[in-house]
CSV table of C-alpha atoms in Angstrom, one decimal:
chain,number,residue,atom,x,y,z
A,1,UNK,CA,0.0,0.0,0.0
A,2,UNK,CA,1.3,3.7,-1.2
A,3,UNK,CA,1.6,6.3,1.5
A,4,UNK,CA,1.4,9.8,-0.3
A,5,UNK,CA,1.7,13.3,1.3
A,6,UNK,CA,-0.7,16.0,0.6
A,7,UNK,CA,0.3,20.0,1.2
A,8,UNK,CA,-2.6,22.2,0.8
A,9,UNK,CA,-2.2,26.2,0.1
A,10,UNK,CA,-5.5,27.7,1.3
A,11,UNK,CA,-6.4,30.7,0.2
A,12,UNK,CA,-10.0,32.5,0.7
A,13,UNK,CA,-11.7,31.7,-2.3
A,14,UNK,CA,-9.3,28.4,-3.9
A,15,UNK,CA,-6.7,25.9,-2.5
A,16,UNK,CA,-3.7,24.5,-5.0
A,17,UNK,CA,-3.2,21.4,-3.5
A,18,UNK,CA,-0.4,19.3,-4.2
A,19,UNK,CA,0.4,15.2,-3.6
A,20,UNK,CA,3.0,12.9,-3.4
A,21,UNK,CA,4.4,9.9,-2.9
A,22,UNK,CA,7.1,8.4,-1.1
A,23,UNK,CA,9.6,9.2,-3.4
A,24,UNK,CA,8.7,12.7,-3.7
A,25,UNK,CA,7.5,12.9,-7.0
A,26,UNK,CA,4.4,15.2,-7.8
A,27,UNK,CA,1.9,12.5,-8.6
A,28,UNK,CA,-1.3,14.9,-8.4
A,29,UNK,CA,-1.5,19.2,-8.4
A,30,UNK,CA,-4.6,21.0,-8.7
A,31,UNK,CA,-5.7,24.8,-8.1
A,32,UNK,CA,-9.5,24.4,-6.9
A,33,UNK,CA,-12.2,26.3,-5.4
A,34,UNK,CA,-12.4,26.4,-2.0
A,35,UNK,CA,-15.6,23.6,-1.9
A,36,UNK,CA,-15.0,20.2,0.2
A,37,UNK,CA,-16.7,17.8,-2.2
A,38,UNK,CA,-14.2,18.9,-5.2
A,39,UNK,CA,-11.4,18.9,-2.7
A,40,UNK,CA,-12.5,15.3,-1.5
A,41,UNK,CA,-13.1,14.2,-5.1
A,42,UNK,CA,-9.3,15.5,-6.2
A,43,UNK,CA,-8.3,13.3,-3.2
A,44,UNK,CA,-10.3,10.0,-3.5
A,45,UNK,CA,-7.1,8.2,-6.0
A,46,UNK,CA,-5.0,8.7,-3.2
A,47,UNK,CA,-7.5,7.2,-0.5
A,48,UNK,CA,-5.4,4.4,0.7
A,49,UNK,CA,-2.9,6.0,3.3
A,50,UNK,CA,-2.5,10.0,2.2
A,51,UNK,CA,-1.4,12.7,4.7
A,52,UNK,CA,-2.4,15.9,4.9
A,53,UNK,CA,-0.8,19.5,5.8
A,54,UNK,CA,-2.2,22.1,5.4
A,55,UNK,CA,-1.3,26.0,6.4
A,56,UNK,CA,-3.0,27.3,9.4
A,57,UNK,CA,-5.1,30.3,8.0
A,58,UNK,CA,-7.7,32.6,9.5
A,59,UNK,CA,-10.1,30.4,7.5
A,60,UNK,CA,-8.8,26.4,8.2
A,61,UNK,CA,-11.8,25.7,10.4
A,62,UNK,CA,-14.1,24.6,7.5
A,63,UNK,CA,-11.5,22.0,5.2
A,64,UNK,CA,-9.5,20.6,8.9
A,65,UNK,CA,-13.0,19.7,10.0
A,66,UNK,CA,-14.0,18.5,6.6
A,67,UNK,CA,-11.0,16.4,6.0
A,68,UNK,CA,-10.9,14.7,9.5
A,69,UNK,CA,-14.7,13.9,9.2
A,70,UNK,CA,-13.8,12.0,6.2
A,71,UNK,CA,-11.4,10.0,7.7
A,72,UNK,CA,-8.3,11.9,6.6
A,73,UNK,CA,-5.1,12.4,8.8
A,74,UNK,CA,-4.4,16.0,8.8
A,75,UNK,CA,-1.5,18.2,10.4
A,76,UNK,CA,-2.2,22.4,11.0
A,77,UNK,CA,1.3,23.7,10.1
A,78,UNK,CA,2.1,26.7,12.5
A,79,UNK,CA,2.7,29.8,9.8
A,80,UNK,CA,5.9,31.6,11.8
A,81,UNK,CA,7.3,28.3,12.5
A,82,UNK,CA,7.1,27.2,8.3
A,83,UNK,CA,8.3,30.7,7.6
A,84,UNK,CA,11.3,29.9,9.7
A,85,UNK,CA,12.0,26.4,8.2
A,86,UNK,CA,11.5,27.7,4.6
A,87,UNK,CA,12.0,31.6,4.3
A,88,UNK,CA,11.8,31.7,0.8
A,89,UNK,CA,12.3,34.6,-1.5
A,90,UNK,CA,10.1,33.3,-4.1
A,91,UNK,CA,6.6,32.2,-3.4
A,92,UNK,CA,4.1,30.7,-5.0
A,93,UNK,CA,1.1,29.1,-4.6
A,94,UNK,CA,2.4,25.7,-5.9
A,95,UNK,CA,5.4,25.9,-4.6
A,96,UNK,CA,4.2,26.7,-1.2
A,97,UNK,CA,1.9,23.6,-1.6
A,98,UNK,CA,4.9,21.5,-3.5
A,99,UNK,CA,6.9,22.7,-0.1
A,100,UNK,CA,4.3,21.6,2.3
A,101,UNK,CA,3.9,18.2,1.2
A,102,UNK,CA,7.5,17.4,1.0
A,103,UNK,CA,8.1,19.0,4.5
A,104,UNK,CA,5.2,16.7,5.9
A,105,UNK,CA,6.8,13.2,3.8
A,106,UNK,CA,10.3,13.9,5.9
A,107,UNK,CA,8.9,14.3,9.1
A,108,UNK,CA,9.0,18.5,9.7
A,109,UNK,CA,6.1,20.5,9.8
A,110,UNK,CA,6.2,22.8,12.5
A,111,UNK,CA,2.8,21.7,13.9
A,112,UNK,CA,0.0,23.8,14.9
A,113,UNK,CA,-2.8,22.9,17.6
A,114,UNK,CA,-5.7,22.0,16.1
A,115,UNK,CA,-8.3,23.0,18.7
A,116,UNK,CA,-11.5,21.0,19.3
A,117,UNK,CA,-14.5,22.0,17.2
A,118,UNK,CA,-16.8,22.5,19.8
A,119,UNK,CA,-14.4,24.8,22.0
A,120,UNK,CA,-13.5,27.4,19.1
A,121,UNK,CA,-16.6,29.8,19.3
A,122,UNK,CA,-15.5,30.5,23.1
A,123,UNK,CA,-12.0,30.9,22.6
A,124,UNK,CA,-12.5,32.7,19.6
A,125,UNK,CA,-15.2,35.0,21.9
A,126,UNK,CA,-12.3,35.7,23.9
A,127,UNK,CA,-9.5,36.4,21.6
A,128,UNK,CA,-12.0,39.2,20.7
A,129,UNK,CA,-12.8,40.5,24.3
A,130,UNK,CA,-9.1,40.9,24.4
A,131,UNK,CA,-8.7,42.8,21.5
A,132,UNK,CA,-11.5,45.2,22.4
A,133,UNK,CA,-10.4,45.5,26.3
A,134,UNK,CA,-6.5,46.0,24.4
A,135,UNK,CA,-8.0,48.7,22.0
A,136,UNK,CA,-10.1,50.4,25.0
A,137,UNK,CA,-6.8,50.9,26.7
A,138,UNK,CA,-4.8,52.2,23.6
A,139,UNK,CA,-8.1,54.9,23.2
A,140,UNK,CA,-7.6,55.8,27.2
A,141,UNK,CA,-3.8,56.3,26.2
A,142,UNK,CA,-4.4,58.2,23.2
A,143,UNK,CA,-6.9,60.6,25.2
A,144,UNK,CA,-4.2,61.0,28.2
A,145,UNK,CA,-1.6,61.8,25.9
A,146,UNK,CA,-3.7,64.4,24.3
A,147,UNK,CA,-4.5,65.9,27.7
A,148,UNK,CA,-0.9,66.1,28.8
A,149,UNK,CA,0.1,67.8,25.5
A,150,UNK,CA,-2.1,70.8,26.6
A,151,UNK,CA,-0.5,70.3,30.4
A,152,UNK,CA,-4.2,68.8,31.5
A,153,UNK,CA,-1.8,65.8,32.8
A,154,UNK,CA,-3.6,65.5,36.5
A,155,UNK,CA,-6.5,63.5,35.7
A,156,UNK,CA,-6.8,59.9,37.3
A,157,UNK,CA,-7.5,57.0,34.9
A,158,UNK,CA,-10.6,56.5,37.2
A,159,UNK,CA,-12.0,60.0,36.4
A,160,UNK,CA,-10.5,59.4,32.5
A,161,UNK,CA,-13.2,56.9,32.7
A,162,UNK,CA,-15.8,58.9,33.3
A,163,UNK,CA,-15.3,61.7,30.8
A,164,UNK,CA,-18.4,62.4,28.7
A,165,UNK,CA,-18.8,65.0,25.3
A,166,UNK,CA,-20.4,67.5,27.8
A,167,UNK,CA,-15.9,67.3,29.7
A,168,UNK,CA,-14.4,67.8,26.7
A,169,UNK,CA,-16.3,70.7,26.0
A,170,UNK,CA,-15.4,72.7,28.9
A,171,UNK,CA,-11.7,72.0,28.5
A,172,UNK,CA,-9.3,74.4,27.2
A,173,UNK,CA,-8.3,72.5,24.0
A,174,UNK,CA,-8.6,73.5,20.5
A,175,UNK,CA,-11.8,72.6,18.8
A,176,UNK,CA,-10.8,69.7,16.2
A,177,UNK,CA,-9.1,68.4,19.3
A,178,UNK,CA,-12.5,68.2,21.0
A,179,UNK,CA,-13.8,66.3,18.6
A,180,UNK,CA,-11.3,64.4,18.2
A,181,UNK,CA,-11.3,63.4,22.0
A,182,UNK,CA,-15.5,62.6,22.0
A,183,UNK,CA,-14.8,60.1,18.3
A,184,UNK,CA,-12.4,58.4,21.3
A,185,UNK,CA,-15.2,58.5,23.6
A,186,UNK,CA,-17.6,57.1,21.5
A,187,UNK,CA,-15.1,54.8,20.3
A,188,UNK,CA,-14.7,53.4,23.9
A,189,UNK,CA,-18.7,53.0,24.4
């Protein structure tokens, strides 16, 4: 029985996909769209031991899940860790998938974690929280730094907090500045 190794470039729209075999000869190549059942039906020759890498993207959710529940055994490749490994100059989308499948037949894709299905929406719920709570802090720095620019450097991050349109009015600050300081504030809420 053939092993063969597959290395899939995903992309938002298409995937060029790229298998194979032991030897490392290209045995099957194919740019398609990004739709499981033609990815599935590009695969189906090589049902009989084929492994599959494929790039971790912001959009991998949909073809790791896909390719699992189909009984295929997939790797996530961690993206700093292949760009370490293969830093090259010249980049393709066949060449990245020609790389990926090589790098999985000798052993050295930097693997990624793929997390469990039904844990994703909550961690990817608080990867957002803590991008909003991280922006809300950058907006309270970017109002204090305005206030100390115009020596109004003595208020508390507690009473920053509580600044409303009706604050920035009554301060002695130029007016675009005011405005600029309430889009902050309505930024924040």
């Amino acid at each position: 029985m053939a092993t063969f190794y597959c290395g899939i470039d995903l992309h938002a729209k298409s995937s060029q996909i790229c298998v194979i075999d032991e030897e490392g000869r290209k045995v099957g190549e194919a740019n398609l769209k990004n739709d499981l059942s033609l990815i599935l039906e590009f695969l189906k020759p090589f049902d009989n031991d084929l492994h599959i890498v494929i790039e971790s993207t912001i959009n991998w959710y949909w073809i790791v899940d896909g390719l699992a529940e189909a009984g295929y055994k997939v790797k996530l490749a961690h993206t700093l860790g292949l760009y370490m490994i293969t830093g090259a100059k010249v980049k393709t989308d066949r060449r990245d998938a020609f790389k990926l499948a090589k790098l999985l037949r000798m052993g050295e894709i930097p693997e990624a974690y793929i997390y469990p299905k039904e844990k994703r929406p909550l961690r990817d719920l608080l990867r957002r929280r803590a991008g909003l709570v991280e922006e809300r802090a950058s907006c309270y720095s970017s109002l204090r730094m305005q206030f100390i620019r115009y020596n109004l450097n003595t208020m508390s991050l507690n009473a920053l907090k509580h600044l409303n349109a009706d604050d920035i009015d009554s301060m002695p600050l130029p007016e675009k500045l005011k405005t600029y300081c309430k889009m902050i504030l309505d930024r924040i809420e």
